[in-house]
Amino acid sequence: MFCHYTARAGRQMISSAKQVVMLTQASTLASPPTPLSSHPTNVRLVPEPNRSFVTMTTNNDDPHEVDAIFQRKHSLRSKLRKDLKNMDPIRRSEEDNAIQSIVLEAPWFKASKSLCAYISCAALREVDTSRIVSQVLSKPTQEQKKLYVPRVEDRNSNMRMLKISSVDDLIINSMNILEPSLVDCDGKQREDVMEASNPVDLFILPGLAFDRSGRRLGRSGGYYDLFLKKYQELAKQRKWKQPLLVALSYSLQIVDEGAIAVTSNDISVDALVSPAGFIPMSPAALDRG
């Protein structure tokens, strides 16, 4: 298990955090997936799917229009996956560093007290978040921002965000993705952001493609759209300020207006961070930018 956390200070903890995350990311590219039957004990098996990956629809969406939207999404996903696979490694590294530096210096990030962020996966070619996660977790406990990270519950688009205080709180699931264990080293249940007593200020989100009006194209699972909808409803019920939704994007992931088709279930983001800088797209982002 990764759950062997001991207190580290400053530079040691930052180094440890980067090493754990980056080594794990590298291993997902270097090694073929391990058969489910032979996973070691530190690997959590994701339950078998009850249905295939499809984006949810509602009665408000015309079935014929939805089919056309799915075809357009599928085509754009194929293109972006190919483009990301062919991205120059040096350029990728430069853009990763630029994007994370912009986030870490941003006033909306510095002002946040509680955030949800993804743990980047190199095999999925997501924008790296290891520096962001490391900086949050390197602070003394009393100064630390609350950090919640995703844990996939099933193949039916259900996901939770659980609080972690160290990269050692992460385990590898059967898809070779780092996620939080259900309990900490003391055997206590991790805090679920949906049950937290205080609101989250910020979501740092992944995606395959984005446009400058805030449209986001995910990977077809519907996990983030469903979770964000639930959290926004919770914030509204509790009369909390809605969190700022910020997506991280390589330059090549920003597409022309109209290229991303959406349904009523697709959640737009408030802003993008690309190597070129912070791109606000909603009044909330303009206010906090």
Coordinates of C-alpha atoms in Angstrom, one line a residue:
M1 CA 0.0 0.0 0.0
F2 CA 1.0 3.6 -0.5
C3 CA -0.4 4.4 2.9
H4 CA 2.8 4.6 4.9
Y5 CA 2.9 8.4 5.5
T6 CA 5.4 9.8 7.9
A7 CA 5.9 13.5 8.5
R8 CA 8.3 15.2 6.1
A9 CA 9.3 18.9 6.0
G10 CA 9.5 21.4 3.2
R11 CA 11.8 20.3 0.4
Q12 CA 11.9 16.6 1.4
M13 CA 8.1 16.3 1.1
I14 CA 8.0 18.2 -2.2
S15 CA 10.7 15.9 -3.6
S16 CA 8.9 12.8 -2.3
A17 CA 5.6 13.9 -3.7
K18 CA 7.0 14.6 -7.2
Q19 CA 8.9 11.3 -7.2
V20 CA 5.9 9.2 -6.3
V21 CA 3.6 10.8 -8.8
M22 CA 6.1 11.1 -11.7
L23 CA 7.4 7.6 -11.2
T24 CA 3.9 6.2 -11.2
Q25 CA 3.1 8.2 -14.3
A26 CA 6.2 7.0 -16.1
S27 CA 5.4 3.4 -15.2
T28 CA 2.0 3.5 -16.9
L29 CA 3.6 4.3 -20.2
A30 CA 6.5 1.9 -19.8
S31 CA 4.7 -1.2 -18.7
P32 CA 1.7 -3.0 -20.3
P33 CA -1.4 -3.2 -18.2
T34 CA -1.3 -6.0 -15.6
P35 CA -4.0 -8.7 -16.0
L36 CA -6.7 -8.2 -13.4
S37 CA -6.1 -11.6 -11.9
S38 CA -2.5 -10.8 -11.0
H39 CA -2.8 -7.3 -9.5
P40 CA -0.9 -6.9 -6.3
T41 CA -2.6 -6.0 -3.0
N42 CA -1.9 -2.2 -3.5
V43 CA -4.1 -2.1 -6.6
R44 CA -7.8 -1.5 -6.3
L45 CA -9.9 -3.2 -8.9
V46 CA -12.5 -1.0 -10.6
P47 CA -15.8 -2.9 -10.7
E48 CA -16.8 -4.5 -14.0
P49 CA -19.1 -2.3 -16.1
N50 CA -22.9 -2.8 -16.1
R51 CA -23.1 -0.8 -19.3
S52 CA -20.7 0.7 -21.8
F53 CA -19.2 4.1 -21.5
V54 CA -21.9 6.6 -22.8
T55 CA -22.6 10.2 -22.0
M56 CA -25.9 10.5 -20.2
T57 CA -28.9 12.1 -21.9
T58 CA -32.1 13.5 -20.6
N59 CA -35.7 13.7 -22.0
N60 CA -34.9 17.3 -23.0
D61 CA -32.5 16.2 -25.7
D62 CA -33.9 15.1 -29.1
P63 CA -32.7 11.5 -29.7
H64 CA -31.7 12.2 -33.3
E65 CA -29.8 15.3 -32.4
V66 CA -28.1 13.4 -29.6
D67 CA -26.9 10.7 -32.0
A68 CA -25.4 13.4 -34.2
I69 CA -23.8 15.0 -31.3
F70 CA -22.2 11.7 -30.1
Q71 CA -20.8 11.2 -33.6
R72 CA -19.3 14.6 -33.6
K73 CA -17.8 14.1 -30.2
H74 CA -16.4 10.7 -31.2
S75 CA -14.7 12.2 -34.2
L76 CA -13.2 15.1 -32.2
R77 CA -12.0 12.7 -29.5
S78 CA -10.3 10.5 -32.0
K79 CA -8.5 13.6 -33.5
L80 CA -7.4 14.9 -30.1
R81 CA -6.1 11.6 -28.9
K82 CA -4.0 11.3 -32.0
D83 CA -2.7 14.9 -31.7
L84 CA -1.8 14.3 -28.0
K85 CA -0.1 11.0 -28.8
N86 CA 2.0 12.8 -31.5
M87 CA 2.8 15.8 -29.3
D88 CA 6.6 16.5 -29.0
P89 CA 7.8 15.4 -25.5
I90 CA 9.9 18.5 -25.0
R91 CA 7.0 20.7 -25.9
R92 CA 4.7 18.7 -23.6
S93 CA 7.1 19.2 -20.7
E94 CA 7.5 22.9 -21.4
E95 CA 3.7 23.4 -21.5
D96 CA 3.2 21.3 -18.4
N97 CA 5.7 23.6 -16.5
A98 CA 4.2 26.8 -17.9
I99 CA 0.6 25.8 -17.1
Q100 CA 1.4 24.8 -13.5
S101 CA 3.5 27.9 -12.9
I102 CA 0.5 30.0 -14.0
V103 CA -1.9 28.2 -11.7
L104 CA 0.5 28.4 -8.7
E105 CA 0.9 32.1 -9.1
A106 CA -2.7 32.9 -9.8
P107 CA -4.6 35.0 -7.2
W108 CA -7.7 32.6 -7.5
F109 CA -5.4 29.7 -6.6
K110 CA -3.6 31.4 -3.8
A111 CA -6.9 32.6 -2.3
S112 CA -8.5 29.2 -2.3
K113 CA -8.9 27.4 1.0
S114 CA -10.4 24.2 -0.4
L115 CA -10.1 22.7 -3.8
C116 CA -10.8 19.6 -5.9
A117 CA -8.0 18.6 -8.4
Y118 CA -7.3 15.7 -10.6
I119 CA -4.2 13.5 -10.2
S120 CA -2.7 13.6 -13.7
C121 CA -2.1 10.3 -15.6
A122 CA 0.6 10.3 -18.2
A123 CA -1.0 7.3 -20.1
L124 CA -4.1 9.6 -20.6
R125 CA -1.8 12.4 -21.7
E126 CA -3.4 14.8 -19.3
V127 CA -1.8 18.1 -18.4
D128 CA 0.6 17.4 -15.4
T129 CA -0.7 18.4 -12.0
S130 CA 2.1 16.9 -9.8
R131 CA 3.7 20.3 -9.0
I132 CA 0.3 21.7 -8.0
V133 CA -0.5 18.7 -5.8
S134 CA 3.0 18.7 -4.3
Q135 CA 2.8 22.4 -3.3
V136 CA -0.6 22.0 -1.7
L137 CA 0.5 19.0 0.3
S138 CA 4.0 20.3 1.2
K139 CA 2.5 23.0 3.5
P140 CA 2.3 22.4 7.3
T141 CA -1.0 20.8 8.2
Q142 CA -2.4 24.0 9.8
E143 CA -1.6 26.0 6.6
Q144 CA -2.6 23.4 4.1
K145 CA -5.5 23.9 1.7
K146 CA -8.0 21.1 1.8
L147 CA -7.4 19.0 -1.2
Y148 CA -10.0 16.5 -2.6
V149 CA -9.1 14.2 -5.5
P150 CA -11.2 11.8 -7.6
R151 CA -12.0 8.2 -6.9
V152 CA -13.9 6.3 -9.5
E153 CA -16.7 4.2 -7.9
D154 CA -17.9 2.2 -10.9
R155 CA -18.3 2.3 -14.7
N156 CA -21.6 4.1 -14.4
S157 CA -20.2 7.6 -14.3
N158 CA -20.1 7.7 -10.4
M159 CA -17.1 9.4 -8.9
R160 CA -16.3 10.7 -5.4
M161 CA -13.8 13.4 -4.3
L162 CA -12.0 12.4 -1.2
K163 CA -9.6 14.5 1.0
I164 CA -5.9 13.6 1.1
S165 CA -3.1 15.1 3.1
S166 CA -0.1 13.2 1.4
V167 CA 0.7 11.5 -1.9
D168 CA 1.1 8.4 0.3
D169 CA -2.7 8.5 0.6
L170 CA -3.0 7.4 -3.1
I171 CA -3.2 3.9 -4.4
I172 CA -3.2 2.5 -8.0
N173 CA -6.5 1.2 -9.4
S174 CA -6.8 -1.5 -12.0
M175 CA -6.7 1.1 -14.8
N176 CA -3.2 2.3 -13.5
I177 CA -4.6 5.6 -12.3
L178 CA -3.7 7.0 -8.9
E179 CA -6.7 7.6 -6.6
P180 CA -7.3 8.0 -2.8
S181 CA -7.8 5.0 -0.6
L182 CA -11.1 4.9 1.3
V183 CA -9.5 5.1 4.7
D184 CA -6.4 6.8 6.0
C185 CA -3.4 5.2 7.8
D186 CA -5.4 5.3 11.1
G187 CA -8.3 3.4 9.5
K188 CA -10.6 6.5 9.5
Q189 CA -12.9 7.2 6.5
R190 CA -11.6 10.0 4.3
E191 CA -13.7 13.1 4.2
D192 CA -16.0 13.2 1.1
V193 CA -16.3 16.6 -0.4
M194 CA -20.1 16.1 -0.7
E195 CA -20.3 15.7 3.1
A196 CA -17.9 18.5 4.0
S197 CA -19.1 21.3 6.2
N198 CA -17.5 24.0 4.2
P199 CA -17.6 24.8 0.4
V200 CA -14.9 24.2 -2.2
D201 CA -13.5 27.3 -3.8
L202 CA -12.0 25.8 -6.9
F203 CA -12.1 22.8 -9.2
I204 CA -9.0 22.0 -11.4
L205 CA -10.3 19.9 -14.3
P206 CA -8.9 17.7 -17.1
G207 CA -10.4 17.2 -20.5
L208 CA -9.6 16.4 -24.1
A209 CA -10.7 19.6 -25.8
F210 CA -12.0 23.1 -24.9
D211 CA -13.2 26.2 -26.7
R212 CA -13.1 29.8 -25.7
S213 CA -16.7 29.9 -24.7
G214 CA -16.1 27.3 -21.9
R215 CA -17.3 24.2 -23.7
R216 CA -15.4 21.1 -22.5
L217 CA -15.0 17.7 -24.2
G218 CA -14.3 14.9 -21.8
R219 CA -13.4 11.3 -22.4
S220 CA -16.9 10.0 -22.8
G221 CA -17.4 8.6 -19.3
G222 CA -19.5 11.5 -18.0
Y223 CA -17.8 11.3 -14.6
Y224 CA -17.0 15.0 -14.2
D225 CA -20.2 16.3 -15.8
L226 CA -22.3 14.2 -13.4
F227 CA -20.2 15.1 -10.3
L228 CA -20.1 18.8 -11.1
K229 CA -23.8 18.9 -11.6
K230 CA -24.3 17.2 -8.2
Y231 CA -21.9 19.6 -6.5
Q232 CA -23.4 22.7 -8.0
E233 CA -26.8 21.6 -6.8
L234 CA -25.4 21.0 -3.3
A235 CA -23.8 24.5 -3.3
K236 CA -27.1 26.0 -4.4
Q237 CA -29.0 24.1 -1.6
R238 CA -26.6 25.3 1.0
K239 CA -26.4 28.8 -0.4
W240 CA -22.7 28.6 -1.0
K241 CA -20.8 30.5 -3.6
Q242 CA -20.3 28.3 -6.7
P243 CA -16.8 27.0 -7.1
L244 CA -14.6 28.3 -9.9
L245 CA -14.2 25.7 -12.6
V246 CA -10.8 25.9 -14.2
A247 CA -9.6 23.4 -16.8
L248 CA -5.9 22.9 -17.8
S249 CA -5.2 22.7 -21.5
Y250 CA -2.3 22.2 -23.8
S251 CA -2.3 24.6 -26.7
L252 CA -3.4 22.0 -29.2
Q253 CA -6.5 21.1 -27.1
I254 CA -8.1 24.5 -27.6
V255 CA -10.4 24.2 -30.7
D256 CA -12.5 26.6 -32.7
E257 CA -15.9 27.8 -31.6
G258 CA -18.6 25.3 -32.6
A259 CA -16.2 22.3 -32.8
I260 CA -17.4 20.9 -29.5
A261 CA -21.0 19.7 -29.7
V262 CA -22.8 19.6 -26.3
T263 CA -26.0 18.1 -24.7
S264 CA -27.9 19.5 -21.7
N265 CA -25.7 17.3 -19.4
D266 CA -22.4 18.9 -20.4
I267 CA -21.0 21.3 -17.9
S268 CA -19.0 24.3 -19.1
V269 CA -15.9 25.6 -17.4
D270 CA -15.4 29.1 -16.1
A271 CA -11.8 29.5 -17.4
L272 CA -8.9 27.7 -19.1
V273 CA -5.2 27.8 -18.2
S274 CA -3.0 27.2 -21.2
P275 CA 0.7 28.0 -21.7
A276 CA -0.4 31.4 -23.0
G277 CA -2.0 32.2 -19.7
F278 CA -5.4 32.4 -17.9
I279 CA -8.4 32.6 -20.2
P280 CA -11.5 33.7 -18.3
M281 CA -14.9 32.9 -20.0
S282 CA -17.5 33.5 -17.3
P283 CA -18.3 36.5 -15.1
A284 CA -17.1 34.5 -12.1
A285 CA -13.7 34.0 -13.8
L286 CA -13.4 37.7 -14.7
D287 CA -14.2 38.6 -11.1
R288 CA -11.5 36.3 -9.7
G289 CA -8.9 36.6 -12.4

